[in-house]
Amino acid sequence: MDGNGRWAKKRLLPRKFGHREGVKTIDRIADCVFERGIKYLTLFAFSTENWKRPADEVSGLLSLFAGYLRRKVPKMVKNGVVLRVIGSARGLDEKTRKLIDDAYEKTKNGTRGVLTVCFDYGGRADIVAAVNKCVESGTLVSEETFPGFLQTAGLPDPDIVVRTGGEKRISNFLLYQMAYSELYFSDTLWPDLTEKDLDGILSVYARTDRRFGGVDEDDNI
Ligand code: FPP
């Protein structure tokens, strides 16, 4: 969800206004995603590197996140959407940790879809922690069993990873999980992303020929 800061800068506003607008986009896009029958949406909200930002921006993001958890749970329960948070809870206060646990407890029986928020998440940290869990358990892992040690255990690998805001990099997102994901880089700033943009992305995806390293059946002659 890149581009909140630039959205605000373009309007000569402090960056926090961009983040606030970004939360509105989360609402809009998440609704559209689940309406279209997509079962899993995973948002990269705060990376393990985002702690390097100025303290007032970090505390603004933490309170937007807590506010989101406080406000959105009833709607998710109603809509059957499970709200799961992955990442580290180390930098979060007790209240936010409880909001995360409560959100999952209240929504966990939803059957319409799963919204996963990655907060204080890093792909490398996820892999390292998973490897340590394997070592501790003394199990040799395979490509089939290793994902069960990652924080995304139980979620399918992403079919498509979308980055808004014009940068073409992965920035330590789901490094193991996205080995075969389609990548879509959009110049649109996250707060400007619309339902129409989402449909455009989905129609590009629908036309994609995913071969997972193989060949198409009609090329197999
Ligand atoms: C990217 O824009 C956005 C972020 C780093 C933060 C997004 C997180 C929130 C809005 C917190 C709330 C989260 C939830 C799930 C409600 P940027 O600041 O990197 O933009 P720029 O590249 O234009 O500076």
mmCIF file of C-alpha atoms and ligand atoms in Angstrom:
data_model
loop_
_atom_site.group_PDB
_atom_site.id
_atom_site.type_symbol
_atom_site.label_atom_id
_atom_site.label_comp_id
_atom_site.label_asym_id
_atom_site.label_seq_id
_atom_site.Cartn_x
_atom_site.Cartn_y
_atom_site.Cartn_z
ATOM 1 C CA MET A 1 0.000 0.000 0.000
ATOM 2 C CA ASP A 2 2.597 2.518 -1.120
ATOM 3 C CA GLY A 3 2.097 6.201 -1.834
ATOM 4 C CA ASN A 4 0.284 7.604 1.205
ATOM 5 C CA GLY A 5 3.065 10.096 1.955
ATOM 6 C CA ARG A 6 3.225 11.359 -1.636
ATOM 7 C CA TRP A 7 -0.569 11.656 -1.776
ATOM 8 C CA ALA A 8 -0.394 14.042 1.196
ATOM 9 C CA LYS A 9 2.668 15.907 -0.113
ATOM 10 C CA LYS A 10 0.913 16.635 -3.407
ATOM 11 C CA ARG A 11 -1.757 18.408 -1.356
ATOM 12 C CA LEU A 12 0.784 20.174 0.876
ATOM 13 C CA LEU A 13 -0.504 18.188 3.844
ATOM 14 C CA PRO A 14 1.449 16.352 6.556
ATOM 15 C CA ARG A 15 2.060 12.655 5.789
ATOM 16 C CA LYS A 16 -0.439 11.515 8.419
ATOM 17 C CA PHE A 17 -3.284 12.792 6.212
ATOM 18 C CA GLY A 18 -2.097 10.402 3.508
ATOM 19 C CA HIS A 19 -2.168 7.507 5.962
ATOM 20 C CA ARG A 20 -5.697 8.447 7.066
ATOM 21 C CA GLU A 21 -6.805 8.490 3.446
ATOM 22 C CA GLY A 22 -5.002 5.179 2.976
ATOM 23 C CA VAL A 23 -7.192 3.589 5.645
ATOM 24 C CA LYS A 24 -10.300 4.685 3.687
ATOM 25 C CA THR A 25 -8.832 2.927 0.650
ATOM 26 C CA ILE A 26 -8.339 -0.243 2.713
ATOM 27 C CA ASP A 27 -12.079 -0.207 3.487
ATOM 28 C CA ARG A 28 -13.071 0.433 -0.109
ATOM 29 C CA ILE A 29 -10.747 -2.126 -1.672
ATOM 30 C CA ALA A 30 -11.326 -4.848 0.945
ATOM 31 C CA ASP A 31 -15.099 -4.597 0.386
ATOM 32 C CA CYS A 32 -14.668 -4.879 -3.387
ATOM 33 C CA VAL A 33 -12.240 -7.802 -3.109
ATOM 34 C CA PHE A 34 -14.593 -9.910 -0.993
ATOM 35 C CA GLU A 35 -17.629 -8.869 -3.080
ATOM 36 C CA ARG A 36 -15.862 -10.338 -6.108
ATOM 37 C CA GLY A 37 -15.516 -13.703 -4.402
ATOM 38 C CA ILE A 38 -11.794 -13.442 -3.716
ATOM 39 C CA LYS A 39 -11.202 -15.321 -0.474
ATOM 40 C CA TYR A 40 -7.871 -13.937 0.703
ATOM 41 C CA LEU A 41 -6.564 -10.396 0.897
ATOM 42 C CA THR A 42 -3.232 -9.729 2.613
ATOM 43 C CA LEU A 43 -2.183 -6.153 3.324
ATOM 44 C CA PHE A 44 1.376 -5.038 4.027
ATOM 45 C CA ALA A 45 0.648 -2.301 6.555
ATOM 46 C CA PHE A 46 3.904 -1.923 8.499
ATOM 47 C CA SER A 47 7.248 -3.557 7.809
ATOM 48 C CA THR A 48 10.000 -4.474 10.251
ATOM 49 C CA GLU A 49 11.899 -1.546 8.681
ATOM 50 C CA ASN A 50 9.095 1.015 9.140
ATOM 51 C CA TRP A 51 10.230 1.613 12.763
ATOM 52 C CA LYS A 52 12.963 3.779 11.192
ATOM 53 C CA ARG A 53 10.347 6.450 10.359
ATOM 54 C CA PRO A 54 10.013 9.569 12.540
ATOM 55 C CA ALA A 55 8.498 8.747 15.938
ATOM 56 C CA ASP A 56 5.361 10.833 15.379
ATOM 57 C CA GLU A 57 4.646 9.063 12.057
ATOM 58 C CA VAL A 58 5.141 5.659 13.714
ATOM 59 C CA SER A 59 2.826 6.526 16.596
ATOM 60 C CA GLY A 60 0.247 7.858 14.115
ATOM 61 C CA LEU A 61 0.358 4.558 12.208
ATOM 62 C CA LEU A 62 0.029 2.562 15.414
ATOM 63 C CA SER A 63 -3.035 4.521 16.447
ATOM 64 C CA LEU A 64 -4.624 4.249 12.983
ATOM 65 C CA PHE A 65 -4.109 0.499 13.192
ATOM 66 C CA ALA A 66 -5.638 0.279 16.681
ATOM 67 C CA GLY A 67 -8.567 2.472 15.582
ATOM 68 C CA TYR A 68 -9.143 0.248 12.564
ATOM 69 C CA LEU A 69 -9.260 -2.871 14.759
ATOM 70 C CA ARG A 70 -11.627 -1.148 17.179
ATOM 71 C CA ARG A 71 -14.047 0.034 14.486
ATOM 72 C CA LYS A 72 -14.073 -2.710 11.872
ATOM 73 C CA VAL A 73 -14.633 -5.914 13.807
ATOM 74 C CA PRO A 74 -18.471 -5.711 14.002
ATOM 75 C CA LYS A 75 -18.697 -5.246 10.214
ATOM 76 C CA MET A 76 -16.325 -8.148 9.620
ATOM 77 C CA VAL A 77 -18.343 -10.402 11.907
ATOM 78 C CA LYS A 78 -21.484 -9.388 9.980
ATOM 79 C CA ASN A 79 -19.813 -9.999 6.599
ATOM 80 C CA GLY A 80 -18.144 -13.266 7.599
ATOM 81 C CA VAL A 81 -14.599 -11.981 7.110
ATOM 82 C CA VAL A 82 -11.857 -13.340 9.372
ATOM 83 C CA LEU A 83 -9.400 -10.680 10.541
ATOM 84 C CA ARG A 84 -5.970 -12.077 11.122
ATOM 85 C CA VAL A 85 -2.842 -10.093 12.008
ATOM 86 C CA ILE A 86 0.671 -11.419 11.421
ATOM 87 C CA GLY A 87 4.046 -9.926 12.260
ATOM 88 C CA SER A 88 5.588 -9.176 15.596
ATOM 89 C CA ALA A 89 3.526 -7.861 18.481
ATOM 90 C CA ARG A 90 6.687 -6.790 20.376
ATOM 91 C CA GLY A 91 6.372 -3.078 19.618
ATOM 92 C CA LEU A 92 2.641 -2.947 20.313
ATOM 93 C CA ASP A 93 1.071 -1.893 23.586
ATOM 94 C CA GLU A 94 -1.068 -4.236 25.661
ATOM 95 C CA LYS A 95 -4.330 -2.633 24.427
ATOM 96 C CA THR A 96 -3.484 -3.169 20.753
ATOM 97 C CA ARG A 97 -2.392 -6.753 21.383
ATOM 98 C CA LYS A 98 -5.742 -7.388 23.041
ATOM 99 C CA LEU A 99 -7.597 -5.767 20.132
ATOM 100 C CA ILE A 100 -5.758 -8.119 17.745
ATOM 101 C CA ASP A 101 -6.617 -11.194 19.808
ATOM 102 C CA ASP A 102 -10.257 -10.090 20.231
ATOM 103 C CA ALA A 103 -10.603 -9.323 16.512
ATOM 104 C CA TYR A 104 -9.482 -12.839 15.632
ATOM 105 C CA GLU A 105 -11.571 -14.465 18.361
ATOM 106 C CA LYS A 106 -14.729 -12.653 17.216
ATOM 107 C CA THR A 107 -14.228 -13.147 13.475
ATOM 108 C CA LYS A 108 -12.563 -16.563 13.300
ATOM 109 C CA ASN A 109 -15.683 -18.450 12.237
ATOM 110 C CA GLY A 110 -16.246 -16.277 9.162
ATOM 111 C CA THR A 111 -16.527 -18.188 5.902
ATOM 112 C CA ARG A 112 -16.549 -15.412 3.309
ATOM 113 C CA GLY A 113 -12.852 -14.576 3.324
ATOM 114 C CA VAL A 114 -9.715 -13.822 5.304
ATOM 115 C CA LEU A 115 -8.219 -10.365 5.616
ATOM 116 C CA THR A 116 -4.654 -10.662 6.866
ATOM 117 C CA VAL A 117 -2.894 -7.524 8.036
ATOM 118 C CA CYS A 118 0.900 -7.733 8.145
ATOM 119 C CA PHE A 119 2.030 -5.416 10.913
ATOM 120 C CA ASP A 120 5.679 -5.250 11.963
ATOM 121 C CA TYR A 121 6.116 -8.009 9.410
ATOM 122 C CA GLY A 122 9.220 -8.878 7.408
ATOM 123 C CA GLY A 123 9.615 -11.745 4.970
ATOM 124 C CA ARG A 124 13.159 -12.449 6.147
ATOM 125 C CA ALA A 125 12.163 -12.396 9.825
ATOM 126 C CA ASP A 126 9.314 -14.805 9.013
ATOM 127 C CA ILE A 127 11.680 -17.256 7.276
ATOM 128 C CA VAL A 128 14.345 -17.037 10.009
ATOM 129 C CA ALA A 129 11.776 -17.621 12.772
ATOM 130 C CA ALA A 130 10.349 -20.578 10.826
ATOM 131 C CA VAL A 131 13.812 -22.109 10.394
ATOM 132 C CA ASN A 132 14.446 -21.734 14.133
ATOM 133 C CA LYS A 133 11.125 -23.444 14.899
ATOM 134 C CA CYS A 134 12.147 -26.329 12.627
ATOM 135 C CA VAL A 135 15.550 -26.605 14.327
ATOM 136 C CA GLU A 136 13.951 -26.543 17.789
ATOM 137 C CA SER A 137 11.465 -29.220 16.832
ATOM 138 C CA GLY A 138 14.246 -31.336 15.353
ATOM 139 C CA THR A 139 12.220 -31.948 12.179
ATOM 140 C CA LEU A 140 13.588 -32.045 8.690
ATOM 141 C CA VAL A 141 11.243 -30.034 6.493
ATOM 142 C CA SER A 142 10.154 -30.236 2.881
ATOM 143 C CA GLU A 143 8.661 -27.650 0.546
ATOM 144 C CA GLU A 144 5.288 -29.065 1.563
ATOM 145 C CA THR A 145 5.794 -28.844 5.342
ATOM 146 C CA PHE A 146 7.933 -25.659 5.661
ATOM 147 C CA PRO A 147 5.037 -23.228 4.935
ATOM 148 C CA GLY A 148 3.333 -24.608 8.052
ATOM 149 C CA PHE A 149 6.101 -22.988 10.142
ATOM 150 C CA LEU A 150 5.634 -19.558 8.550
ATOM 151 C CA GLN A 151 3.290 -16.960 10.014
ATOM 152 C CA THR A 152 1.065 -17.366 6.978
ATOM 153 C CA ALA A 153 0.416 -21.025 7.832
ATOM 154 C CA GLY A 154 -2.999 -21.995 6.511
ATOM 155 C CA LEU A 155 -3.121 -19.242 3.876
ATOM 156 C CA PRO A 156 -2.570 -20.110 0.225
ATOM 157 C CA ASP A 157 0.386 -18.518 -1.569
ATOM 158 C CA PRO A 158 -0.650 -15.205 -3.138
ATOM 159 C CA ASP A 159 -1.821 -15.489 -6.750
ATOM 160 C CA ILE A 160 -0.965 -11.863 -7.371
ATOM 161 C CA VAL A 161 1.008 -9.249 -5.442
ATOM 162 C CA VAL A 162 0.079 -5.655 -6.178
ATOM 163 C CA ARG A 163 2.294 -2.734 -5.225
ATOM 164 C CA THR A 164 0.914 0.759 -5.698
ATOM 165 C CA GLY A 165 2.941 3.980 -5.764
ATOM 166 C CA GLY A 166 5.255 3.322 -8.722
ATOM 167 C CA GLU A 167 8.200 1.572 -7.020
ATOM 168 C CA LYS A 168 9.174 -1.794 -8.459
ATOM 169 C CA ARG A 169 10.469 -3.722 -5.495
ATOM 170 C CA ILE A 170 9.280 -6.321 -3.009
ATOM 171 C CA SER A 171 10.517 -4.567 0.177
ATOM 172 C CA ASN A 172 10.687 -7.703 2.319
ATOM 173 C CA PHE A 173 7.054 -8.767 1.850
ATOM 174 C CA LEU A 174 6.077 -12.459 1.650
ATOM 175 C CA LEU A 175 9.444 -13.620 0.310
ATOM 176 C CA TYR A 176 8.960 -17.378 0.526
ATOM 177 C CA GLN A 177 5.260 -17.325 -0.270
ATOM 178 C CA MET A 178 5.452 -15.273 -3.462
ATOM 179 C CA ALA A 179 7.878 -17.510 -5.360
ATOM 180 C CA TYR A 180 5.301 -17.967 -8.155
ATOM 181 C CA SER A 181 3.015 -14.980 -7.602
ATOM 182 C CA GLU A 182 2.187 -12.670 -10.454
ATOM 183 C CA LEU A 183 3.571 -9.184 -9.783
ATOM 184 C CA TYR A 184 1.632 -6.039 -10.595
ATOM 185 C CA PHE A 185 3.180 -2.599 -10.138
ATOM 186 C CA SER A 186 0.804 0.329 -10.370
ATOM 187 C CA ASP A 187 1.796 3.999 -10.546
ATOM 188 C CA THR A 188 -1.401 4.946 -8.728
ATOM 189 C CA LEU A 189 -0.836 6.137 -5.160
ATOM 190 C CA TRP A 190 -2.587 3.872 -2.640
ATOM 191 C CA PRO A 191 -5.143 6.486 -1.483
ATOM 192 C CA ASP A 192 -6.183 7.026 -5.116
ATOM 193 C CA LEU A 193 -6.774 3.341 -5.895
ATOM 194 C CA THR A 194 -10.366 2.799 -7.029
ATOM 195 C CA GLU A 195 -12.729 -0.082 -7.624
ATOM 196 C CA LYS A 196 -12.146 0.433 -11.372
ATOM 197 C CA ASP A 197 -8.368 0.104 -10.876
ATOM 198 C CA LEU A 198 -8.953 -3.114 -8.944
ATOM 199 C CA ASP A 199 -11.080 -4.517 -11.759
ATOM 200 C CA GLY A 200 -8.355 -3.562 -14.246
ATOM 201 C CA ILE A 201 -5.786 -5.464 -12.170
ATOM 202 C CA LEU A 202 -8.083 -8.487 -11.915
ATOM 203 C CA SER A 203 -8.676 -8.548 -15.654
ATOM 204 C CA VAL A 204 -4.904 -8.484 -16.299
ATOM 205 C CA TYR A 205 -4.601 -11.384 -13.863
ATOM 206 C CA ALA A 206 -7.433 -13.269 -15.575
ATOM 207 C CA ARG A 207 -5.535 -13.081 -18.872
ATOM 208 C CA THR A 208 -2.279 -14.308 -17.335
ATOM 209 C CA ASP A 209 -0.993 -17.679 -18.374
ATOM 210 C CA ARG A 210 0.408 -19.223 -15.184
ATOM 211 C CA ARG A 211 2.736 -22.095 -15.989
ATOM 212 C CA PHE A 212 4.590 -22.519 -12.660
ATOM 213 C CA GLY A 213 7.730 -23.428 -14.568
ATOM 214 C CA GLY A 214 5.928 -25.857 -16.871
ATOM 215 C CA VAL A 215 4.553 -25.406 -20.381
ATOM 216 C CA ASP A 216 1.019 -24.985 -21.727
ATOM 217 C CA GLU A 217 -0.750 -28.204 -22.624
ATOM 218 C CA ASP A 218 -1.013 -27.245 -26.316
ATOM 219 C CA ASP A 219 2.757 -26.530 -26.414
ATOM 220 C CA ASN A 220 3.423 -30.045 -25.215
ATOM 221 C CA ILE A 221 3.929 -31.639 -28.649
HETATM 222 C C1 FPP B 1 2.919 3.470 2.560
HETATM 223 O O1 FPP B 1 2.954 4.822 2.227
HETATM 224 C C2 FPP B 1 2.073 3.228 3.702
HETATM 225 C C3 FPP B 1 2.504 2.799 4.910
HETATM 226 C C4 FPP B 1 3.931 2.554 5.191
HETATM 227 C C5 FPP B 1 1.607 2.610 6.045
HETATM 228 C C6 FPP B 1 0.249 2.012 5.785
HETATM 229 C C7 FPP B 1 -0.345 1.705 7.093
HETATM 230 C C8 FPP B 1 -1.388 2.307 7.654
HETATM 231 C C9 FPP B 1 -2.199 3.314 6.948
HETATM 232 C C10 FPP B 1 -1.698 1.975 9.093
HETATM 233 C C11 FPP B 1 -3.018 1.489 9.300
HETATM 234 C C12 FPP B 1 -3.135 0.073 8.932
HETATM 235 C C13 FPP B 1 -4.290 -0.572 8.878
HETATM 236 C C14 FPP B 1 -4.330 -1.983 8.449
HETATM 237 C C15 FPP B 1 -5.567 0.075 9.198
HETATM 238 P P1 FPP B 1 4.308 5.660 2.346
HETATM 239 O O2 FPP B 1 4.250 6.434 3.608
HETATM 240 O O3 FPP B 1 5.503 4.768 2.216
HETATM 241 O O4 FPP B 1 4.143 6.590 1.105
HETATM 242 P P2 FPP B 1 5.268 7.338 0.256
HETATM 243 O O5 FPP B 1 6.118 6.264 -0.397
HETATM 244 O O6 FPP B 1 4.472 8.110 -0.738
HETATM 245 O O7 FPP B 1 6.055 8.200 1.197
#
